XYZ file of C-alpha atoms in Angstrom:
581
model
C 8.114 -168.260 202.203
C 8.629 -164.674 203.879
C 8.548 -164.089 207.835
C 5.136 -162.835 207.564
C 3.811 -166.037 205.919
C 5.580 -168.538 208.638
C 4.399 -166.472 211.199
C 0.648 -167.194 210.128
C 1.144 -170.600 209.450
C 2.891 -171.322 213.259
C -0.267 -169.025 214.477
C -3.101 -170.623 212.638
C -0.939 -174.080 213.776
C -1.214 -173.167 217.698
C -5.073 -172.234 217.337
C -5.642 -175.144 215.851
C -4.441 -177.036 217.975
C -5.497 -175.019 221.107
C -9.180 -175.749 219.951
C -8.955 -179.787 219.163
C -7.373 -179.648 222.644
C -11.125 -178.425 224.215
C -8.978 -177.098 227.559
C -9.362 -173.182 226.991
C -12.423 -171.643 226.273
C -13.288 -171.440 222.629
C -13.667 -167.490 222.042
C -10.430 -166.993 224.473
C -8.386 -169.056 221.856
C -10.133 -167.016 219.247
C -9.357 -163.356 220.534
C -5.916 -164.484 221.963
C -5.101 -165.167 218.191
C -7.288 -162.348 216.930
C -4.789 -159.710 218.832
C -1.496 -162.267 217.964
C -2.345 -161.386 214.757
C -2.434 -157.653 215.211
C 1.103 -157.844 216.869
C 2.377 -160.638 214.146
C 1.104 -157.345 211.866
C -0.974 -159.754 209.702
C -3.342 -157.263 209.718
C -3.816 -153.330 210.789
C -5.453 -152.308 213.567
C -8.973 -150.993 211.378
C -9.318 -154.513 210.399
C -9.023 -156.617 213.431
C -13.015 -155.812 214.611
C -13.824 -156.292 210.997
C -15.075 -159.355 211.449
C -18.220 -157.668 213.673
C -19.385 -156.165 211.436
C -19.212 -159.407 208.746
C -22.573 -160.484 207.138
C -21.861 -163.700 208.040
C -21.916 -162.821 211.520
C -24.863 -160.345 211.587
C -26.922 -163.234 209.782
C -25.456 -166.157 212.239
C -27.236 -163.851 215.068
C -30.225 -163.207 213.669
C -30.667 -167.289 212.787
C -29.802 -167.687 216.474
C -32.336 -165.349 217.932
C -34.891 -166.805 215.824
C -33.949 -170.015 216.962
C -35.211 -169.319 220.292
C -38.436 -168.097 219.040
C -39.094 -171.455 216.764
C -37.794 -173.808 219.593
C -40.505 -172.942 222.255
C -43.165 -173.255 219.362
C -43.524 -177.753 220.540
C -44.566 -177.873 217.111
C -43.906 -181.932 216.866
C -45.023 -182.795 219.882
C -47.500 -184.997 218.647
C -45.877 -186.834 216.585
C -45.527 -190.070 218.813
C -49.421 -190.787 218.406
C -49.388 -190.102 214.843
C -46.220 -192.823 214.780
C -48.126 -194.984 216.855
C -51.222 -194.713 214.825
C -49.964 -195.516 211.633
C -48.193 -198.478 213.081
C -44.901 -197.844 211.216
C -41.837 -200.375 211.641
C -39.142 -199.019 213.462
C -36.687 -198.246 211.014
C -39.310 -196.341 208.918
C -39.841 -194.088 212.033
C -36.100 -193.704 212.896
C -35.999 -192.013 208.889
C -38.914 -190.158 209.676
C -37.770 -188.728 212.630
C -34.300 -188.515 210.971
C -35.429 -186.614 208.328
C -37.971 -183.682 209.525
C -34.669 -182.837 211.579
C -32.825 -182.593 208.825
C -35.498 -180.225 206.735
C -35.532 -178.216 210.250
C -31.547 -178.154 210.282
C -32.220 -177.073 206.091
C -33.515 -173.546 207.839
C -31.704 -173.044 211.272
C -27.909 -174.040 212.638
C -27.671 -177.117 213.722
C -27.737 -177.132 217.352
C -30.982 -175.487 216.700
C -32.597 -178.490 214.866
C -31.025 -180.954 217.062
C -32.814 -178.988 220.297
C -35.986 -178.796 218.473
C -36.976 -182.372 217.262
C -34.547 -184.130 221.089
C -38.010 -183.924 222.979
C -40.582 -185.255 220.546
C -37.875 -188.241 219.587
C -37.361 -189.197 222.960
C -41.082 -188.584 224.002
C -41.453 -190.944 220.160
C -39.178 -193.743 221.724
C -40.799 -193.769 225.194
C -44.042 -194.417 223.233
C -43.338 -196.712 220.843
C -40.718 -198.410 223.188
C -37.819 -197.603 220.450
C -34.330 -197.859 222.551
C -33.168 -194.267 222.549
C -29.797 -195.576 221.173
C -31.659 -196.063 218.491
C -32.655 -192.886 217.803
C -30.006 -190.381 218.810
C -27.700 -191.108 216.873
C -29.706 -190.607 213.467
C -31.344 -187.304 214.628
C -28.167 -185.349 215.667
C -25.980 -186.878 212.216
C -29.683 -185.760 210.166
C -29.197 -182.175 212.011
C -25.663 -181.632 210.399
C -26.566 -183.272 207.309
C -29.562 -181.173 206.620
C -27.105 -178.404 207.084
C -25.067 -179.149 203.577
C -28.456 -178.065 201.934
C -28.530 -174.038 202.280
C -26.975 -171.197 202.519
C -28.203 -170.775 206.324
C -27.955 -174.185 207.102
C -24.399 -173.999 208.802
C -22.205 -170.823 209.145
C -19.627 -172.825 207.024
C -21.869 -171.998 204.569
C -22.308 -168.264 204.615
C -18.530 -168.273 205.524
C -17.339 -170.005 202.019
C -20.851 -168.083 200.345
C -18.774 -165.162 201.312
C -14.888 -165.841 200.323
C -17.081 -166.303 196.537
C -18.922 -163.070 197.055
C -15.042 -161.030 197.479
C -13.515 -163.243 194.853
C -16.291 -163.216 191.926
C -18.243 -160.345 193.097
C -21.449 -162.912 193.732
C -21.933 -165.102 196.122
C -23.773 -168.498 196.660
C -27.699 -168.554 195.895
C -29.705 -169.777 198.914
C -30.224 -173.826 197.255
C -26.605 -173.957 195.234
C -25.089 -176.040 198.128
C -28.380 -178.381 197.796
C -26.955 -179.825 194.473
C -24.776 -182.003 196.520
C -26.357 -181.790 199.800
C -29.793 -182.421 199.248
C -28.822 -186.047 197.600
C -26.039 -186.268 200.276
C -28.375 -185.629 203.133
C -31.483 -188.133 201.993
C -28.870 -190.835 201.491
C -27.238 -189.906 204.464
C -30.468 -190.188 206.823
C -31.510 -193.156 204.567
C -28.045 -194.883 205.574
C -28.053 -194.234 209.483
C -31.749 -195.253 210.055
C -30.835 -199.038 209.109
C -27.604 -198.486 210.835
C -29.049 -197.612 213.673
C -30.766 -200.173 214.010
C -28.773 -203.009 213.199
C -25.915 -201.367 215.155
C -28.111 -200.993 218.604
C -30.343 -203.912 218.754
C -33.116 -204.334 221.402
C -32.241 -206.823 223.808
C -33.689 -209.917 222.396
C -33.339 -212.764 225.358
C -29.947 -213.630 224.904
C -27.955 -213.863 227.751
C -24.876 -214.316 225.629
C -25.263 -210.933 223.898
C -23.211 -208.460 225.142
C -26.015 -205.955 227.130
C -26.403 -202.793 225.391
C -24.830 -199.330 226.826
C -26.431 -197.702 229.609
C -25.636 -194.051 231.131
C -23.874 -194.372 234.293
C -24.804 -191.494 236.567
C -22.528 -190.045 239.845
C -24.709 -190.093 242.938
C -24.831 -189.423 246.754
C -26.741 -191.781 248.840
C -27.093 -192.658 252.464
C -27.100 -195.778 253.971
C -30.455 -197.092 255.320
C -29.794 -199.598 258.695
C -31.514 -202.731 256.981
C -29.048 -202.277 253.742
C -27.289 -205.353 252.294
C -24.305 -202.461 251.661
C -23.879 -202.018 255.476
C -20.738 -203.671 256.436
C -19.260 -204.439 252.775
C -16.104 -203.303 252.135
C -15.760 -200.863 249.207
C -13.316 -202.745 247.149
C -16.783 -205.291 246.645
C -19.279 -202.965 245.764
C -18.074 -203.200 241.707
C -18.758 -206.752 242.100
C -21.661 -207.230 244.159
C -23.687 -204.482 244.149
C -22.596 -202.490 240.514
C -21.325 -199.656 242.053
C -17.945 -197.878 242.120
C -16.811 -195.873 244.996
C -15.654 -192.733 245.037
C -16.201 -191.589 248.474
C -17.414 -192.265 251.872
C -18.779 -189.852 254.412
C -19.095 -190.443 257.919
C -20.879 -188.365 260.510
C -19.613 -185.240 257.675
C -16.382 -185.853 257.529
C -14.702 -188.425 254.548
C -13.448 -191.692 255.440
C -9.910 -192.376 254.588
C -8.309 -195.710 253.832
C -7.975 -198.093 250.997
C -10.996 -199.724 249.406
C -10.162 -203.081 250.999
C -9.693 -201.634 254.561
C -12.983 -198.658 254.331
C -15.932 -200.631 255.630
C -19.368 -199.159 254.831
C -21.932 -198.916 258.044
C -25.626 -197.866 258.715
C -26.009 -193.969 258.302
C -22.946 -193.297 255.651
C -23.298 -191.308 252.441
C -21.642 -192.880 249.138
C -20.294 -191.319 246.364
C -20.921 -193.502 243.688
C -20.774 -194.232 240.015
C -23.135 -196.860 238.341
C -25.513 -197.262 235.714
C -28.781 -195.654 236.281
C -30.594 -198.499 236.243
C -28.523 -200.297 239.071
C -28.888 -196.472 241.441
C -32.719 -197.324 240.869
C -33.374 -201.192 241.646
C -30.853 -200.573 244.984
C -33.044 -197.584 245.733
C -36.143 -199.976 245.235
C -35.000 -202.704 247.328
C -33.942 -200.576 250.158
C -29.981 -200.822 249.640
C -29.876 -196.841 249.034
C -32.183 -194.243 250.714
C -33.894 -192.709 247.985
C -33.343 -188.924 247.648
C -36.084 -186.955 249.892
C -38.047 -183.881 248.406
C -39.911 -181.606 250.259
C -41.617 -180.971 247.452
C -42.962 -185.015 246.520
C -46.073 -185.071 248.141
C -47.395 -182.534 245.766
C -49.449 -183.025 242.575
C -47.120 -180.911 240.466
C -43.655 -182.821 241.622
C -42.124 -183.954 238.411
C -39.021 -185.596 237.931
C -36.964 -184.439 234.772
C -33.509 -185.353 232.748
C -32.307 -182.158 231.714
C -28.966 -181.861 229.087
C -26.126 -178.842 229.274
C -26.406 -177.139 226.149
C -23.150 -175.281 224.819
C -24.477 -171.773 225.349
C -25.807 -172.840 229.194
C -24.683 -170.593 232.033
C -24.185 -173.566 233.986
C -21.433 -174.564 232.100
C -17.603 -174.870 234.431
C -20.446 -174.111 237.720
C -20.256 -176.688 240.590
C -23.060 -178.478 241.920
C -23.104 -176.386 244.989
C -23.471 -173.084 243.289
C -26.339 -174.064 241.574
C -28.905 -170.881 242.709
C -30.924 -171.019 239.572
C -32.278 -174.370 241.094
C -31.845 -174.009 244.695
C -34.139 -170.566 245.448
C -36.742 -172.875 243.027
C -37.031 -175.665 245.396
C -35.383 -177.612 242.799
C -32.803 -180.431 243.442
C -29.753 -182.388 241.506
C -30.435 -185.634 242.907
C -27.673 -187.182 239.545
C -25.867 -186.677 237.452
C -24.198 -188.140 234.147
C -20.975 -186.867 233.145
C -19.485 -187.185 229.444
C -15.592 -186.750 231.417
C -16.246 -187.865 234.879
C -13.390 -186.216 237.146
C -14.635 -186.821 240.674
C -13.117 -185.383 243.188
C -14.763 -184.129 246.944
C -18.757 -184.692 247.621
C -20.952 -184.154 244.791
C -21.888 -180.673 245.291
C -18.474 -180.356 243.890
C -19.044 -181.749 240.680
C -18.068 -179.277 238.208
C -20.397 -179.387 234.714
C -19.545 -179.343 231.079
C -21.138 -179.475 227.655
C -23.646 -182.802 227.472
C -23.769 -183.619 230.910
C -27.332 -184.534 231.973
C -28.671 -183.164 235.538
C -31.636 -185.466 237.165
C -33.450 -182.590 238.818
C -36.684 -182.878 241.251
C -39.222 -180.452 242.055
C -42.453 -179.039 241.083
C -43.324 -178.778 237.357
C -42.946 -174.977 236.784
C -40.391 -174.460 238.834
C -38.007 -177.132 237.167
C -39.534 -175.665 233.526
C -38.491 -171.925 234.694
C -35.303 -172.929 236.331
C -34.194 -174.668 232.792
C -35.345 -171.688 230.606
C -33.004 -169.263 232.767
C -30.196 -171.351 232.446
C -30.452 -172.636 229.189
C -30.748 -176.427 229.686
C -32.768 -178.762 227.425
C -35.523 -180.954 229.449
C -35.518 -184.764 228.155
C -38.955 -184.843 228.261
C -41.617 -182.689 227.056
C -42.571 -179.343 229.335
C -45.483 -177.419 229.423
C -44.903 -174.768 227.638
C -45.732 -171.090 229.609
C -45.080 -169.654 226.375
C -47.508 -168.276 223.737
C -45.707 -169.519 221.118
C -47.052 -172.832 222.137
C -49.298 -173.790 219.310
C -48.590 -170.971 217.092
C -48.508 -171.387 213.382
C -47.278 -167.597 212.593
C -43.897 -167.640 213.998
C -43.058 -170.293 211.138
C -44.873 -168.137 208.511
C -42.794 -165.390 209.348
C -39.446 -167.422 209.568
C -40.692 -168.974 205.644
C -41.396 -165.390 204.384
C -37.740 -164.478 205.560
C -36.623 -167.669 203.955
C -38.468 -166.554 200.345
C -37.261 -163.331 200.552
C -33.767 -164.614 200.966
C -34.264 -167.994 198.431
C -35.551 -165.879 195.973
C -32.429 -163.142 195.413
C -35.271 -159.983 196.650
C -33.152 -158.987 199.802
C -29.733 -160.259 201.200
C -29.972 -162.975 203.549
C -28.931 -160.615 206.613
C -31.509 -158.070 205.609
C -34.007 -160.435 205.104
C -33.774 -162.109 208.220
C -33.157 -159.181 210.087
C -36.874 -158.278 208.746
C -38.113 -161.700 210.323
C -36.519 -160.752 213.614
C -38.339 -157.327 213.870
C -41.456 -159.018 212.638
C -41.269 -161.315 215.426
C -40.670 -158.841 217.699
C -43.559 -156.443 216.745
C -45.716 -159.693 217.181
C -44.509 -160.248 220.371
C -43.282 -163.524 219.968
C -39.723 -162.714 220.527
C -38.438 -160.164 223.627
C -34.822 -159.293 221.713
C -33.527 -157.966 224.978
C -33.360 -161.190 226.805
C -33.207 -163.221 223.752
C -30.239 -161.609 223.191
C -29.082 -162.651 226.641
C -29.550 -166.022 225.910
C -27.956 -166.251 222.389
C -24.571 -168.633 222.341
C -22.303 -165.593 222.608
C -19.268 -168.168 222.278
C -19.592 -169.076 218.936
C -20.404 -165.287 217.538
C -17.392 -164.105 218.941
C -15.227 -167.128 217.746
C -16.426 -166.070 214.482
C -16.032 -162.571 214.324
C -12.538 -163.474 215.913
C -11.367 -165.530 212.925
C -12.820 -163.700 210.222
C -9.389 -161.779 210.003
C -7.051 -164.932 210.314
C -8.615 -166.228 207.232
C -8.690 -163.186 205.438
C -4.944 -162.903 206.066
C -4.334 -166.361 204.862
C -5.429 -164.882 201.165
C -4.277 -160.928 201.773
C -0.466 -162.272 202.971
C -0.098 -165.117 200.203
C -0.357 -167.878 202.089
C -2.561 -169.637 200.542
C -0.957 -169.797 197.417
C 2.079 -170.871 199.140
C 0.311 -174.044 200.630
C -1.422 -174.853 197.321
C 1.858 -174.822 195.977
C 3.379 -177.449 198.395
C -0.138 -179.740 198.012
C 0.306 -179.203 194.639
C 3.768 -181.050 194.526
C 1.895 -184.141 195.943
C -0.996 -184.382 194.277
C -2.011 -182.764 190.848
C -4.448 -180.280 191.706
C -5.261 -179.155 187.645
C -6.552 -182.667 186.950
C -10.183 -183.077 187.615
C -11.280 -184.550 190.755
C -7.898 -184.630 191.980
C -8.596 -180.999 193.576
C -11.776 -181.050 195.214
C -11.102 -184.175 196.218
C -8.235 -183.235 198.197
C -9.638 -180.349 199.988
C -12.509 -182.336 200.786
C -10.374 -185.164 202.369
C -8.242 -181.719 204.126
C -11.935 -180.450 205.432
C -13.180 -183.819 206.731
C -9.696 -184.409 208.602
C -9.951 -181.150 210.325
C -13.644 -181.182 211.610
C -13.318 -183.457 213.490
C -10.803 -182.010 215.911
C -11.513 -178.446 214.785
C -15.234 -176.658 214.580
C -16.101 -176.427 211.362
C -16.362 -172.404 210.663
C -13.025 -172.303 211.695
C -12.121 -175.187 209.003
C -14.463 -173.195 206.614
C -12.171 -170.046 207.345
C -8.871 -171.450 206.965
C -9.907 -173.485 203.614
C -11.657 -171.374 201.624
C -8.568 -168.962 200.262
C -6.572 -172.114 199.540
C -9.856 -173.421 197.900
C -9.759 -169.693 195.093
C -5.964 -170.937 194.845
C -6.755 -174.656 193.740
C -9.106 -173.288 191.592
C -7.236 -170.555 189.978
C -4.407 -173.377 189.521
C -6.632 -175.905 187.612
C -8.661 -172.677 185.760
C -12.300 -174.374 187.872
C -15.058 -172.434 188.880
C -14.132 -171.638 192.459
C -17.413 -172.609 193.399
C -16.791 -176.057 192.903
C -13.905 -176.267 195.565
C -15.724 -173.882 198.564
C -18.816 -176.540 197.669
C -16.452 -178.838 198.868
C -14.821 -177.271 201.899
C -18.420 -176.381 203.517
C -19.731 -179.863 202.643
C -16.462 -181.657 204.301
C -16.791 -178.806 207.241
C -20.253 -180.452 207.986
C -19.655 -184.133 207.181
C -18.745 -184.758 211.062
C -19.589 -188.354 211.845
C -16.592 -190.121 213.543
C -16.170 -188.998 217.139
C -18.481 -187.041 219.356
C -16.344 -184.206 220.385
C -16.141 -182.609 216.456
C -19.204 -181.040 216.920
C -21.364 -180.198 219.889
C -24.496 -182.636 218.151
C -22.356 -185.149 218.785
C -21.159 -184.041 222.338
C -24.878 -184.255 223.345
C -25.624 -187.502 221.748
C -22.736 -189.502 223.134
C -24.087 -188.331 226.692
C -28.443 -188.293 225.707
C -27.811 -191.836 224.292
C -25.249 -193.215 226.511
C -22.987 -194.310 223.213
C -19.442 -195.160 223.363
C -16.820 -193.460 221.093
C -16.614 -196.676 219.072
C -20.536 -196.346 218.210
C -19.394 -192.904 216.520
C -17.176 -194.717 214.313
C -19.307 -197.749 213.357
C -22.262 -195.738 212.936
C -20.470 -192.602 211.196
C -17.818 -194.284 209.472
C -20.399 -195.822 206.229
C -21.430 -192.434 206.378
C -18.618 -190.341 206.115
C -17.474 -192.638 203.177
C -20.385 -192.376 201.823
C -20.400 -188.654 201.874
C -17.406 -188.315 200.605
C -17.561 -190.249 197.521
C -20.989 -188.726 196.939
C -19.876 -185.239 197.078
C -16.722 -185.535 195.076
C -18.474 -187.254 192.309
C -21.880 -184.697 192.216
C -19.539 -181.191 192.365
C -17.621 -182.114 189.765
C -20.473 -183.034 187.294
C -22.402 -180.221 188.437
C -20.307 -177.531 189.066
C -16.633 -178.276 186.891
């Protein structure tokens, strides 16, 4: 191994780590090794932008600014009554719902899918009293399992479609992954619905069962005068009343003291944190003061659960600083937090990725304030939009899709054709759209683009199939894909799964050109174990949202994802290499 090679492998080793470690901003870990690289003279200087200007990238845009269009469109909206009509049993609607998420995800990234069908499967559960643990669960692991099925389906696909395109000269066809995935994925779904259920039971009577998760939600309250909290200390409030302390305010200013000393009166504010459910039966028996809106009198006042998506401008903002909702007349009266770290009054609350805002105020302003900021409601909004009810936007996104399916144009060109389609039809303004696109991810992309390449371009790659080579023999069938596929599903978890697909595919070409397979067969393998990210809910930002929509624990992640991960594995070892060695 030469200087130039260890200096990759300690770079690529930091990054790695840098991003399972979730502390620094993605794209800042991306760019700070993009220019490493540059000085590390992996690369020259003409192709460290490269990555801009990448297919992959262009195409990854265009998917996400049609996104936007699709998402507004409410198109399964209705699908509670038809549920409810045909009287299904819950498990059947669970795979239903399960797997029209996955078809979406077959077509859009996955985020996208999961955004799309969130609203109609909660507004589903509401109506056909389903627990939402129940549900969440199956429709964000349907979301990344629909994604093994296409060439768009996940950018880990057009990533390894294009290591095949510079090592062969062709690249995937738009259904090649769907060999593997399409059996994977309806299996998959299949698998998690009955899971899901069996895993998350309703509450059934018995008071020995263990009570089933709820989301616990950080809250200020004041004290009325006839409370049962005035004059208990705060070291009881766990016990008696469900609550944990976090603060006490007194005439503005915090009380100090230990919890067994700090005595709560008439007229206080708490900082608390307790399940929602307890914040609301207090509030009805008169223990907390309810919050008070100037706004509840009116006929539009709506109350609405509202998730931080990962390309949200409200992301690392503090309750206080909130303007998007404040000149709106909207309020934060909660707010659930997937890493509570409390510290001051709650306007100081500082908000990540999955935390869910309880916001009051009139209808439209609450619907306007969310579309600024790029927050998904809980609950189905009027939509202001005229996409609303629009069957055209889809017929335009499926005539992209043929274009692209059927080898006519190249899956950037083609999609760029749906994007000025949409545009001309005014369904799509690209100028803010633009604005709102997850800017994050693109540049993470474009950012590692060049790392990968220089894992191939400075002989690294052979160099590590070498030492995994000394381990396990590669050249015998199975042994190979079945590896890289155990390397892929290791790493997603921790790692986000373009940048797995990146680092992968040029040791894939070297397995393969060191067991004389179709390379195919091995970057089949690296995008499927990319995707097949079931076991904690920090891997991918599906799961981020679910642990905090659902209120699940990181143990459901593994009971629930663990029969599935298995079960994806062996599946997708045993189909690549009878269809594609």
């Amino acid at each position: 191994m030469n200087v130039e090679q260890a200096s990759l492998l300690v770079l690529l080793a930091t990054m790695l780590v840098l991003f399972s470690l979730d502390r620094f901003r993605i794209e800042v870990v991306a760019i700070g090794g993009l220019l490493a690289g540059f000085l590390l003279k992996l690369y020259p200087a003409e192709a460290g932008f490269s990555g801009f200007a990448s297919p992959v990238v262009i195409t990854v845009v265009e998917i996400l600014l049609i996104v936007q269009v699709l998402a507004q469109a409410k198109f399964f909206d209705g699908l509670a009554q038809r549920f409810q009509s045909a009287g299904w049993p819950n498990v059947a609607v669970i795979a239903a719902l399960a797997g029209i998420t996955g078809f979406i995800s077959i077509f859009m990234n996955n985020i996208g899918a999961f955004a799309i069908m969130l609203p109609a499967t909660l507004r589903a559960g509401t109506v056909l009293q389903i627990p939402r643990r129940q549900l969440v669960i199956p429709i964000s692991f349907a979301a990344l399992l629909g994604g093994l099925v296409s060439l768009i389906g996940t950018p880990a696909n057009l990533l390894v479609s294009d290591a095949l395109a510079k090592a062969t000269g062709t690249g995937f066809r738009f259904f090649d992954f769907a060999y593997a995935g399409l059996p994977v994925a309806i299996a998959g779904i299949l698998l998690v619905s009955v899971l899901a259920v069996r895993l998350f039971p309703e509450t059934d009577g018995d008071v020995s069962a263990p009570p089933p998760a709820t989301r616990r939600i950080v809250a200020e309250r004041e004290i009325p005068v006839t409370s049962p909290l005035a004059g208990t200390r705060l070291a009881d409030c766990p016990k008696r009343f469900g609550l944990q302390p976090h603060a006490l305010i007194r005439g503005g200013t915090f009380v100090f003291g230990s919890l067994t000393q700090s005595v709560i009166t008439a007229g206080d504010i708490l900082l608390a944190e307790g399940a929602d459910a307890v914040f609301s039966d207090l509030e009805a028996e008169g223990a907390l003061a309810a919050p008070i809106h100037p706004n509840g009198l009116q006929t539009d006042f709506a109350r609405v659960e509202a998730v931080v998506m990962p390309e949200s401008t409200l992301i690392g903002s503090r309750i206080r600083s909130l303007d998007v909702f404040r000149n709106r007349g909207v309020s934060v009266t909660s707010l659930s937090m997937r890493s509570p770290r409390i510290e001051g009054r709650f306007e100081d609350l500082q908000l990540s990725i999955g935390d869910i805002l309880v916001l009051e105020g009139t209808r439209d302003a609450i619907a306007e304030a969310l579309e600024e900021c790029e927050c998904l409601p809980l609950a189905t909004q009027p939509a202001t939009s005229s996409v609303k009810g629009s069957w055209r936007p889809f017929a335009i996104f499926a005539a992209g899709v043929a274009l692209s399916a059927f080898g006519l144009l190249r899956p950037e060109i083609a999609f760029a054709a749906v994007v000025f389609a949409l545009a001309v039809t005014r369904f799509l303004n690209i100028r803010q759209a633009m604005a709102d696109i997850n800017w994050p991810i693109v540049i993470m992309l474009a950012a590692m683009i060049p790392i990968g390449s220089a894992v191939a371009t400075t002989g690294t790659a052979e160099v590590l199939a070498h030492w995994l080579s000394l381990a396990v023999p590669i050249s015998m069938p199975l042994a190979g894909i079945a590896l890289l596929l155990f390397i892929a599903m290791a790493l997603t978890p921790f790692v986000n799964n373009a940048t797995v697909a990146i680092v992968l595919s040029p040791i894939a070409l070297e397995f393969a050109a060191a067991a004389h397979h179709p390379p195919a067969a091995y970057l089949i393998v690296v995008a499927a174990g990319a995707s097949l990210d079931f076991l904690t809910p920090f891997g991918h930002h599906n799961n981020t949202l679910a642990m905090s929509i659902g209120g699940y624990r990181v143990s459901d992640f593994l009971r629930a994802g663990g029969p599935l991960a298995l079960l994806g594995y062996i599946m997708t070892v045993l189909i690549v290499a009878a269809v594609w060695l």
